Every structure is written in structure tokens, then in C-alpha cells.
Amino acid sequence: MMGEWALVLFTVLSQMAAGAFVSLWVLDTVKGNMKEATGTFVSQGVVLAMGLGLLASLGHLGHPLEAYRASAHFGTSWLSREVVLFGLFFFLSVVYYWQWRTGGARHLVGISGSIVALMAVPTSGMVYVLAAIPAWNNFGPVLFFLLTAVTLGPLYAAVLLTIKQYSLGKSLFQFVIAALFCSFMSFALYLSLLISAGDVTALTGWNTMLSITFWLRLFIGWIAPLGILGYVLAQQQWHISRYMILAFALVLIGELLGRELFYGSAVALTMFGL
Amino acid sequence: MAKKIGFLVNSDRCIGCHACELACKNEYQQEPEIRWRKVYPLKEDSFGGFAREFASLACNHCEDPACLKACPVIAYTKREDGIVMHSKERCIGCKNCMLACPYKVPEFNQKTKKVEKCHMCAARQDRGEKPACVVGCPMEAITIINVNDTIAGAERSLPGFPNAAITNPTTRFIKPVVGRQVRRDA
Amino acid sequence: MAYNEDGYQITRHICPRNCYDTCGMLAYVRKGRLEKITGDPAHGYTKGKLCSKGQNYIQRVYSSDRIRFPLRQMGRGSGRWERITWEQAMEIICERILNLKDRYHSTLPFCLNKYSGNFGVLHSAVEGMFNSLGPTTQARGSPCWSAGLDAQLYDMGYNRNSDPGEMEKADIIILWGVNPAWTAIHSLPYIYRAQEKGATVIVIDPVYTQTARKADYFVQTKPGEDGALALALAKIIYESGNGDQNFIDHHTLGWPLFKDYLANLNLDYLAAQCGQELGRIQELAAIIGSTRAVFIWAGFGLQRHIHGGQTLRAIDALGAITGCIGMPGGGVHYAHQLTWGFNYNFLKDPGNRYLNINTFAHELNHLQEQSVKMLWVSCRNLLAQDTAGKMLRKELDKLELIVTVEQFLTETACYSDIVLPATTQFEEMDVVPSYWHHWIGLNEQAILPYFEAKSDLEIGQLLAKTLNTYRPGSSSFPIEKSPGSFLDEEFNEKLYALLGISHWSELAAGPRQAAVSTTAWSSKTFATPSGKFEFFSAKAQRENIPPLAQYHKGMSPQGKYPYWLITSHAQQGLNSQFQNITKLAKNKKPVVFIHPQTAAVKGVKTGQMVRVYNKLGVITLQAHVSPDTPSDILVCHQGWLPGSETRLNDLNDGLPTDMGRVSTGSQGVAFYDVFVDFDPV
């Protein structure tokens, strides 16, 4: 499934936007000391990422101009639900940004946007939970999509906040380290489950293991950022800002590679072994 | 019970000549790379001893069509008689049905940028004619049956066919019977 | 011609390929373009069904590879083509013809090589055009079926078969050396129905074919040794008292001699020769001997051996001993000429010199007088299909002009100086009979010729016209006559009576079945000089062929070349036709089928390239390991792939078969007596 760049970009960017939105809302709610200009800037970043994601998703369609009709089958189609929820999330993030910018009341938008974001990401995962593709027909897609949101999202928010000289505590990074570790461990577990299953599921597992993308993803997306963040956090005097963009870039590339691998390695049920 | 139609594929008669595929292509003048019906060779050791047999399959017009569920624009509908229809007008070419179908039935047409698949020649059947593949099969190996009827020898699966429990296909199969082989080197 | 509710113009066609089935087809044309093709339900044998090749004709008609204009090649085989006009093409050809005539004061330097690319009656116009020039040199004979035709001529006096529908009346159907599941698919439904009615289907073949897969019994023999099996069966059946003494006594000639011959045969020896255990043969004999209607379909494959004619005579003898010949649902069936009674005005011989089509290169090389200077090829791809390919190229190099009429740039076209674009059956009118079923149908013109393509008939007329402009009186070929009036002259009262029509144009309403007995030889009066089935044929004796059907030990692999190379028909091709049409060819490379044990010995796996060779040459093929073929046979399906350098017949000696002269003018070719070895590349 090479060439599924549209889906790779859409899913990764939308999950990043969702994670960043929630991060912003949590920081705003918990710490409550954020300048409006900072919040405006971060929420603007969320709108930008989500907008780019939606734009990218059109690239997957044969008829992008008719994308608006994709919400029609909300009743049974996870794709329709995904479209509706991410559409709504985009709308709420625009409103959130507007409220930050104009100084209007933002908590209601923040909480509802966060709830929609947290619903939209697993819904996106559910699109791929298909009996026709046994390697996806499990917790995998939902879990990995959520993990992308909770690793990449906070880092994205952190990069934007740092640009605006917002001082971040260690806790966000501790959270990201935990999430990255979780991501790595769950993928290892998932991969071993795939390989120990039979047929096309195992084939998916081997496709993954044997691809260069997997090893790149392993070093770029997990080991390197874990190392950097771990090193920085272990210092007495810590200056995260220097490493912030590097860690974010590594995780972003890692997630993009991982998503390409997700689409590229999956083997569907075969017809008579073909 | 209402009439529910499906294909009966007789692998005992099929010789793998591919005429059904091409009869379908002829009828609908499909793009060269599109095949609504495909002839699959079955695994040689599926029926005891060595044999090469075939199954000719198009859309299985499932009772629980995964394509229909997955489609975000309601391009798929299931008719009263069981035929799963796909509307080219509604299709936006998202290919989600292609992922969802366990039988790899929907195909993407690079020219129209939309998905297409077998509709069991619904219009022909409405006129009282048989589907093009049924008419075109020189072995008379494809027929339309009422799935609710009991048909001698008809089975729900063949070795190598994806689990029928996923979508409940209406296609039924007649298994090949392999004759006695008096080989020289046996 | 009719129009349907969707606005389609519908025309009738007959597929003119060299194929058992000769299908009725309907072409649907809208706005001058052929949009779809279906079988013609009015055809009683093909019943509205087509094979995948037939279903795919649109791809062939509108293939971007089709030749659109007359072409001249600057340097034979160079690939430097130049588009020329028909006028230029005719000018070049006519100038050469007249030049040769002036130089040699003879028309013998003009040579024609045409065979079965199109079996339409009007395609004989090529011979007609040649014959109008005076005595020319022409290739004659058939690479296909000659030995078998002669064998049945000796035994029964004529090539006659039952209607294929008779198989439904059979108790036993023996498909002997024939693979109808690939080469005559419309006969299979009859066989299936017979099975449903309780008939036993036995396939006898060296290779486990698709037909064998559908049989109740598959009996494997050594190639070329079917005669041993037939005579062993005949001996066992007769000696166990299961012969039909009544048939033998009243309807056969030479029985006492044949009976003695049978009595002296050693069953163990015969069994060993055909590669089967005697016990199995006895079992088979018990099955055949215990039933009445035995329908034996003897294929062309079994007679493509040096003793191929004798093999078929042995099978005929088996049929006679069981008494099934002339019985509904019984008999020995090979091919027929019942519906071929045209006037053949085109073939009136002005004193031609004939060369054996099967040893064409050799004959060109050994001409005593007046060598050939110009070759005209139509309905043939001899460079791909002939044996002795290297010698043929050498001979062709000596010629001053080679003209090929073709639809595609075949190997032969690529070795020509002038290539003329030919029409398909959708672009011309014709009538096409079959050699298996008894239907004849009209081929209407559905569409205008593709670009500048012309039919063989039109080309003949154009050439004659141009020649006569240059030099009046050069050709007597009728240049103004329409295809219809040619057909008027090809039909005769007898043929009309057979078809129950008064004019061929009535065939536009649908193909007609000839009113011949559906059971061949039902009167039990044979067309032999004696009026009987001749175990002993004086006619054969006069041809220096043993008068009695006999077993002759065939060739077998030994020494340096331990494998047979069997080059049977492909599923998606017909001789060299169709493989170039995209979407039909499954294998992009020519494939050789190898038994798993043999492959293991050589360390070869499916997909690997192997060199198959013998003293004549070497070809490279892709291995496909399969128990379809026994351990001592390599199977390659014949065909032509554009750009492929692989010519199976480069390994073929082209040994003559024992018979064939009487019916086709030349002996056939023992295409399957070829021995090779192979190695992984």
C-alpha cells in the first residue's frame, strides 16, 4: 500500500492536533498562567495541523470535491464517524483559537474540544478494525492511534509553547517519556502477537520486522527521543529548549514512518492463497 | 422466506477457461485492468491427491456486506433479492470498501476514480435475462440460485475461501470430485 | 444484420481459427465501433458460448499492435519500418513479379506458403490469385492432422464423425490424446451430461491435462505408444469374448489376418511399451468390453509421432472389434470433411509445383529446377511454427522478396520486406465450416476495415488489377467480383441440400447444421473400396504402408537426451495466435512444465530459468514444477510471444509421420518425437 501518503499524513497530523489541543487545554486548566498570545499561538498551531491533515485526507479520494458527502453513513460507517468527529474537532479548534485570540470564554470550548478529540482518535482507529485484515482486527489501530496522539501531541504543544517562552515543567516530558515507552512496549507486544498468529497475520508481522522502515522507526521514533529526553531530564540543570525541536522532529518522523509501515505491511485475507 | 439470490459456482464443472471473466468484461466494456469476476486456481492438494481445480468468483452479495457497512457515502445498498448494488453516482472513491471486503471484490477504476464491482447483472435479471457470466460460461458452471432453497451438494465454502462467517456470502459452491488416476510412474 | 433496442447493429460471425469448435459469434456495433461480442445462441453446437479467446476479440481487433498500413522494411529483420501506400506496395510487388517473369520466363519462382490462420472459404483467394498467374510453387500439406486423416481413410474410406451431441448417448467416452477442456471446450458440456447419465469418461494421455482432471479415469501412457495400448485392449477384449463378432463378420475386411496378428501379440510387451501395468490394462479392457456404446475421440496429439497413422489405425481396429462403430453414441472420431464440399474454384491447379509444407526449408533448398525467388505468406507464421527454423532463415535470406499478409508483426512478418495489413473476421465477409461439428455459418461484415487493412480476397484482386495494368493478361483473377458472387460460385446444389437452404445468404438468419447422419457410419456401409471397415487396406499397401493396422515401436528418450519434449496446445492460445493479446497471456515468459522429481534431480524450482537443449539447439524457458507431467516428459505449450527469441521447434527435427500424403498431399510432422535434456541457467 505504498502511496497511501494521504492517509499517513491525515492520521498522524490529526492525532497530533488532537493531542496538542488536549495538552493545551490541560495546561491552561491546571496551571492557569498562560498568556493569551501564547494560547493563541498554540491553538493556531492546532488549527494548522488539523487543517493540513484534513487537506491531506482529500488526496486519498477519487473525488475530493465530494468529500462533504462522506458523513452520510454515520449509522454504521466508522469512516463517516471519523469524518464527522474530526470535522467537529476542526470546527471547535477554530472556535478555541478565536476565543484565545479575542479573550472570550474558552473553557467550555476547551473541554468539549478535548472530549471530541479523545473520541475522534479511537474512531479513526476503528476504521481499520476489519475482519478482512486480521492484523488490524484487534486493539492495535485504536491503541496506536491514541499513542501517537499522546506522544506527538504534547511534544507539538511543547514546541509551540517554548517558542513563546512559556516555561514548562518536567511533568509534560515525563508523561511523554512514559507514553513513548508505552508505545514501544505495546508495539513489541503487538508484533510478537502477530508473528505467533498464523497465516496472513504472521505475514504482516514479518513484513514489518523485515522492512527497513521498521528499524528506522525504531531508532528515530523511539530509541533516539527516549534517549534524548531521558538524558535531558536526568540533568540537574535542564534546558529542554535546545532539544525540544529535535525530540519533536524525531517523534514526528518516527510516527510518519510507523504509519507508512502500518498501511504498507498489512496483509489482507487471501482468496485461495493468492 | 423471501427469495434471496446468490451465485452457485460449480467447481466440479469449471475448467478455468476464464470465459466468464471476459463475458462480463464484454457485457460492460470494462477498462482492461478491471475484472468484476475472477477465476482462482485452487490449491492443488485441497481435494486429496493431486488436482488443479478452479473457482470463479465475482461479488458474493453477502448477507452482511462489509462494503456496505464501511462505505461513508451509502453508495452500497442491498436489494430485496439480496443483490448488493453499488452506486457510481454516490461513490467518492475513498476505497474504504476495498479494505473492508474480505474477498477483494471492489476495484478502483483509475479512469473514473471510483470503485466498481459486480451487480449480478441486476438490470438484466430484472428484464428476465441471466447474468452475462452465467450465459457466457461454456461449462454451465455458474448459476443463480435461491439461497433459501436446499441445493444438493451446495456448500458455503471451498478450501482457501475466506471465513464465510465474516460477511455471510450468498455464493454457494459445488466441490470438485477428483477421478481415479492410473499413472505410469505410480 | 439486425438492430436491437440498445441501438446496436448485430452481425453474425464464425470464428475462423483452426479449432475444433469454430464458434458462432454475434458482434455488437455502435457508431461503427465493435463494442461487444457474445456467442451466437443460434449455433447448435457452440450454443451462444465462447472461449476466452473469442470473448476477447475486441482486444485483438483494436489492439494497438495491429498493423494499420502497408509497411516496407528497410533490411529484413532490421525493424526499420516505413509506412507505404497500397499503390507503392503493389508497385514493388508487381515490379518484382514481372522482373522475375522476364528473367526466368516462368512463374515457378513465385512461392506461396499459407495454412490455417483463417479457415474462411474465401481465404482460398490467396491460392486463387497465385493460380491465376500460372504454375507457381506452393507449400502443401498440413502440420496438424495428416497422419490421422489418412489412417481413417484407409480404415473407413472417408473422414466422417458423429455429431458431438452423440457423446450423450455413450456408455463410455474415451478421450484419447485430446484435451477438449483447452481445445474444444464446447464439447465438454456434452461429456458432462453423459457423465450425469452414468457414462464413464476415460482420458488416455501422457500428460495429466485439464480434461484428465474432469475424467473418471486418467490413464497415462508413454508418448507415441498409444497403439500398443489400443492393440492390447483389442486383444484382451476379443480374446475374452467381449468382441462384437456380428460386426466383425458382416462389416469388416481382413479380419482373419488381423485376428492372427492379434493372437501373436505379447501383452506383457505391449504393456511395457505403453508404460502401464498389464493388470490396469485388463481392468480397462473389462470396463470397455462390458459396455456397448464406446465413443472414442482420438485427438491430433497421438498422431504427432512417427507411427501416428498406425496408432490411429490401431484405435480404429479397437473400435471395430467392440462393434461400436456406427452405433449411436459409439465410434472412433477424429475429424470430418462432411461439410467442406465447396467448389474450390480458387484451387484449380494450373500445374503447380508443390513443396511439403512440413519440410519447407529443406524443399526450398533441394529444388532441382527453378529456385524460388519470391515468397508470399498469408494465414501463417512459419518462422515461429516451422521445424528447422535456422535452415528456414537461411533459405529466406536467398529470396528477393518476401510479402506477408498479417494482422500483427509476427516473427514471419518481421522477416519480410513488405507487410500488408489483413482484416479480421469482423471486417470481411466469409463462410466458415468446421472439422468437428456439422454446422456452417456466415461471417458478415460488422465494421469497416481497421485503418487500411484488406482481406486476402481484396488483396488478390488489387494485385491482379495492378499486374494487369502493368502488363495486361498477367493474371486471370476476377478483379471486379464481389465476395458475395465468389460465394455464389463456391456453393453448389449438394451443399445447399445438405444445409437445407437455397442460397448462402440465408445463413444470415443463423448457422445451419448439415443434414448428415448424426451417427457416423450408422449404415455400416463404409466408403472403402470393399464397403467394409478394412483391417486390411489394399489402398495403404499401394502407398507402401503396411496394409494391416500394426504396432510399431515408437521413439523413446535415451542417452544424452533423456526427456521427451511435448509441445501441445496452450489454453489461451491457438498455435501462434492470441498470445500477443494482452490480458490473455498468463505467462509473460514461455514456460516448461517439469515433474517434481525431475526438477529435484536438476535442482530446479518453479520460476527459475532453464536451458532446454538437444543437438539442434537450445532454448531458454521458465520452469514450472508440476506433477501434471511425468518424470520423463517436459511439456511446453506452443505459442508466440512478441519479442521472444524462444522457438520451441528449434529443437524439433521435423521427422515425418508415417501417413498423410493421401489426404493432404504430404506426410505430417512427428512434432512430439523430440528429445532433450535441460539444465538450470
mmCIF file of N, CA, C and O in Angstrom, chain C residues 424-462:
data_model
loop_
_atom_site.group_PDB
_atom_site.id
_atom_site.type_symbol
_atom_site.label_atom_id
_atom_site.label_comp_id
_atom_site.label_asym_id
_atom_site.label_seq_id
_atom_site.Cartn_x
_atom_site.Cartn_y
_atom_site.Cartn_z
ATOM 1 N N THR C 424 -9.740 -8.659 -39.942
ATOM 2 C CA THR C 424 -10.207 -9.763 -39.100
ATOM 3 C C THR C 424 -11.570 -10.198 -39.619
ATOM 4 O O THR C 424 -12.121 -9.573 -40.533
ATOM 5 N N GLN C 425 -12.116 -11.220 -39.010
ATOM 6 C CA GLN C 425 -13.424 -11.726 -39.469
ATOM 7 C C GLN C 425 -14.550 -10.727 -39.222
ATOM 8 O O GLN C 425 -15.657 -10.952 -39.683
ATOM 9 N N PHE C 426 -14.272 -9.657 -38.494
ATOM 10 C CA PHE C 426 -15.322 -8.661 -38.289
ATOM 11 C C PHE C 426 -15.325 -7.614 -39.395
ATOM 12 O O PHE C 426 -16.204 -6.785 -39.472
ATOM 13 N N GLU C 427 -14.317 -7.680 -40.245
ATOM 14 C CA GLU C 427 -14.147 -6.655 -41.268
ATOM 15 C C GLU C 427 -14.313 -7.214 -42.676
ATOM 16 O O GLU C 427 -14.010 -6.531 -43.647
ATOM 17 N N GLU C 428 -14.754 -8.451 -42.783
ATOM 18 C CA GLU C 428 -14.866 -9.080 -44.102
ATOM 19 C C GLU C 428 -15.994 -10.094 -44.088
ATOM 20 O O GLU C 428 -16.474 -10.502 -43.030
ATOM 21 N N MET C 429 -16.407 -10.489 -45.281
ATOM 22 C CA MET C 429 -17.473 -11.483 -45.378
ATOM 23 C C MET C 429 -16.876 -12.842 -45.728
ATOM 24 O O MET C 429 -15.903 -12.930 -46.465
ATOM 25 N N ASP C 430 -17.474 -13.896 -45.179
ATOM 26 C CA ASP C 430 -16.959 -15.231 -45.486
ATOM 27 C C ASP C 430 -17.942 -16.296 -44.997
ATOM 28 O O ASP C 430 -18.936 -15.976 -44.346
ATOM 29 N N VAL C 431 -17.619 -17.538 -45.337
ATOM 30 C CA VAL C 431 -18.374 -18.677 -44.831
ATOM 31 C C VAL C 431 -17.356 -19.636 -44.233
ATOM 32 O O VAL C 431 -16.290 -19.849 -44.814
ATOM 33 N N VAL C 432 -17.672 -20.153 -43.038
ATOM 34 C CA VAL C 432 -16.680 -20.994 -42.363
ATOM 35 C C VAL C 432 -17.300 -22.312 -41.889
ATOM 36 O O VAL C 432 -18.251 -22.303 -41.112
ATOM 37 N N PRO C 433 -16.776 -23.438 -42.369
ATOM 38 C CA PRO C 433 -17.211 -24.739 -41.861
ATOM 39 C C PRO C 433 -16.302 -25.215 -40.724
ATOM 40 O O PRO C 433 -15.321 -24.551 -40.407
ATOM 41 N N SER C 434 -16.652 -26.336 -40.131
ATOM 42 C CA SER C 434 -15.861 -26.885 -39.019
ATOM 43 C C SER C 434 -15.410 -28.295 -39.371
ATOM 44 O O SER C 434 -16.043 -28.963 -40.180
ATOM 45 N N TYR C 435 -14.355 -28.760 -38.740
ATOM 46 C CA TYR C 435 -13.945 -30.151 -38.951
ATOM 47 C C TYR C 435 -14.356 -31.046 -37.795
ATOM 48 O O TYR C 435 -13.978 -32.198 -37.733
ATOM 49 N N TRP C 436 -15.123 -30.486 -36.843
ATOM 50 C CA TRP C 436 -15.565 -31.309 -35.713
ATOM 51 C C TRP C 436 -17.093 -31.389 -35.646
ATOM 52 O O TRP C 436 -17.672 -32.446 -35.697
ATOM 53 N N HIS C 437 -17.755 -30.236 -35.549
ATOM 54 C CA HIS C 437 -19.222 -30.269 -35.573
ATOM 55 C C HIS C 437 -19.701 -30.101 -37.011
ATOM 56 O O HIS C 437 -18.885 -29.927 -37.923
ATOM 57 N N HIS C 438 -21.012 -30.150 -37.218
ATOM 58 C CA HIS C 438 -21.534 -30.177 -38.585
ATOM 59 C C HIS C 438 -22.261 -28.887 -38.963
ATOM 60 O O HIS C 438 -23.161 -28.907 -39.797
ATOM 61 N N TRP C 439 -21.874 -27.791 -38.332
ATOM 62 C CA TRP C 439 -22.543 -26.517 -38.588
ATOM 63 C C TRP C 439 -21.699 -25.657 -39.535
ATOM 64 O O TRP C 439 -20.480 -25.699 -39.480
ATOM 65 N N ILE C 440 -22.428 -24.910 -40.362
ATOM 66 C CA ILE C 440 -21.748 -23.947 -41.241
ATOM 67 C C ILE C 440 -22.407 -22.597 -41.004
ATOM 68 O O ILE C 440 -23.627 -22.513 -40.868
ATOM 69 N N GLY C 441 -21.617 -21.568 -40.955
ATOM 70 C CA GLY C 441 -22.215 -20.267 -40.719
ATOM 71 C C GLY C 441 -21.610 -19.181 -41.587
ATOM 72 O O GLY C 441 -20.511 -19.335 -42.135
ATOM 73 N N LEU C 442 -22.352 -18.114 -41.671
ATOM 74 C CA LEU C 442 -21.929 -16.959 -42.456
ATOM 75 C C LEU C 442 -21.200 -15.990 -41.537
ATOM 76 O O LEU C 442 -21.560 -15.823 -40.378
ATOM 77 N N ASN C 443 -20.184 -15.392 -42.106
ATOM 78 C CA ASN C 443 -19.481 -14.344 -41.405
ATOM 79 C C ASN C 443 -19.815 -13.035 -42.109
ATOM 80 O O ASN C 443 -19.407 -12.828 -43.238
ATOM 81 N N GLU C 444 -20.579 -12.174 -41.445
ATOM 82 C CA GLU C 444 -20.948 -10.905 -42.075
ATOM 83 C C GLU C 444 -19.879 -9.863 -41.773
ATOM 84 O O GLU C 444 -19.076 -10.044 -40.860
ATOM 85 N N GLN C 445 -19.928 -8.792 -42.505
ATOM 86 C CA GLN C 445 -19.001 -7.703 -42.182
ATOM 87 C C GLN C 445 -19.656 -6.798 -41.151
ATOM 88 O O GLN C 445 -20.739 -6.259 -41.375
ATOM 89 N N ALA C 446 -19.014 -6.629 -40.016
ATOM 90 C CA ALA C 446 -19.607 -5.830 -38.942
ATOM 91 C C ALA C 446 -19.116 -4.394 -38.968
ATOM 92 O O ALA C 446 -19.873 -3.467 -38.721
ATOM 93 N N ILE C 447 -17.826 -4.238 -39.223
ATOM 94 C CA ILE C 447 -17.226 -2.902 -39.152
ATOM 95 C C ILE C 447 -16.359 -2.670 -40.382
ATOM 96 O O ILE C 447 -16.009 -3.609 -41.091
ATOM 97 N N LEU C 448 -16.018 -1.423 -40.592
ATOM 98 C CA LEU C 448 -15.095 -1.113 -41.689
ATOM 99 C C LEU C 448 -13.720 -1.669 -41.339
ATOM 100 O O LEU C 448 -13.397 -1.817 -40.166
ATOM 101 N N PRO C 449 -12.919 -1.972 -42.346
ATOM 102 C CA PRO C 449 -11.580 -2.480 -42.035
ATOM 103 C C PRO C 449 -10.815 -1.513 -41.142
ATOM 104 O O PRO C 449 -10.975 -0.301 -41.229
ATOM 105 N N TYR C 450 -10.000 -2.086 -40.284
ATOM 106 C CA TYR C 450 -9.144 -1.332 -39.367
ATOM 107 C C TYR C 450 -8.129 -0.552 -40.208
ATOM 108 O O TYR C 450 -7.358 -1.146 -40.963
ATOM 109 N N PHE C 451 -8.129 0.745 -40.082
ATOM 110 C CA PHE C 451 -7.256 1.599 -40.892
ATOM 111 C C PHE C 451 -7.254 1.119 -42.345
ATOM 112 O O PHE C 451 -8.305 1.080 -42.960
ATOM 113 N N GLU C 452 -6.095 0.695 -42.875
ATOM 114 C CA GLU C 452 -6.043 0.348 -44.297
ATOM 115 C C GLU C 452 -6.039 -1.157 -44.543
ATOM 116 O O GLU C 452 -5.621 -1.608 -45.618
ATOM 117 N N ALA C 453 -6.499 -1.934 -43.558
ATOM 118 C CA ALA C 453 -6.472 -3.396 -43.726
ATOM 119 C C ALA C 453 -7.369 -3.832 -44.884
ATOM 120 O O ALA C 453 -8.375 -3.184 -45.189
ATOM 121 N N LYS C 454 -6.975 -4.911 -45.535
ATOM 122 C CA LYS C 454 -7.778 -5.503 -46.599
ATOM 123 C C LYS C 454 -7.823 -7.003 -46.390
ATOM 124 O O LYS C 454 -6.932 -7.595 -45.774
ATOM 125 N N SER C 455 -8.864 -7.621 -46.964
ATOM 126 C CA SER C 455 -8.975 -9.076 -46.863
ATOM 127 C C SER C 455 -8.044 -9.725 -47.880
ATOM 128 O O SER C 455 -7.607 -9.089 -48.843
ATOM 129 N N ASP C 456 -7.768 -11.008 -47.678
ATOM 130 C CA ASP C 456 -6.954 -11.754 -48.631
ATOM 131 C C ASP C 456 -7.548 -11.642 -50.042
ATOM 132 O O ASP C 456 -6.825 -11.518 -51.024
ATOM 133 N N LEU C 457 -8.877 -11.689 -50.103
ATOM 134 C CA LEU C 457 -9.552 -11.599 -51.401
ATOM 135 C C LEU C 457 -9.307 -10.244 -52.062
ATOM 136 O O LEU C 457 -8.919 -10.170 -53.241
ATOM 137 N N GLU C 458 -9.503 -9.186 -51.293
ATOM 138 C CA GLU C 458 -9.274 -7.842 -51.848
ATOM 139 C C GLU C 458 -7.831 -7.652 -52.285
ATOM 140 O O GLU C 458 -7.551 -7.018 -53.298
ATOM 141 N N ILE C 459 -6.928 -8.184 -51.478
ATOM 142 C CA ILE C 459 -5.510 -8.032 -51.805
ATOM 143 C C ILE C 459 -5.213 -8.758 -53.116
ATOM 144 O O ILE C 459 -4.525 -8.234 -53.996
ATOM 145 N N GLY C 460 -5.791 -9.958 -53.259
ATOM 146 C CA GLY C 460 -5.614 -10.717 -54.504
ATOM 147 C C GLY C 460 -6.134 -9.929 -55.698
ATOM 148 O O GLY C 460 -5.486 -9.847 -56.754
ATOM 149 N N GLN C 461 -7.295 -9.333 -55.512
ATOM 150 C CA GLN C 461 -7.892 -8.570 -56.609
ATOM 151 C C GLN C 461 -7.060 -7.338 -56.955
ATOM 152 O O GLN C 461 -6.848 -7.025 -58.119
ATOM 153 N N LEU C 462 -6.573 -6.678 -55.896
ATOM 154 C CA LEU C 462 -5.771 -5.478 -56.118
ATOM 155 C C LEU C 462 -4.475 -5.813 -56.849
ATOM 156 O O LEU C 462 -4.047 -5.113 -57.779
#
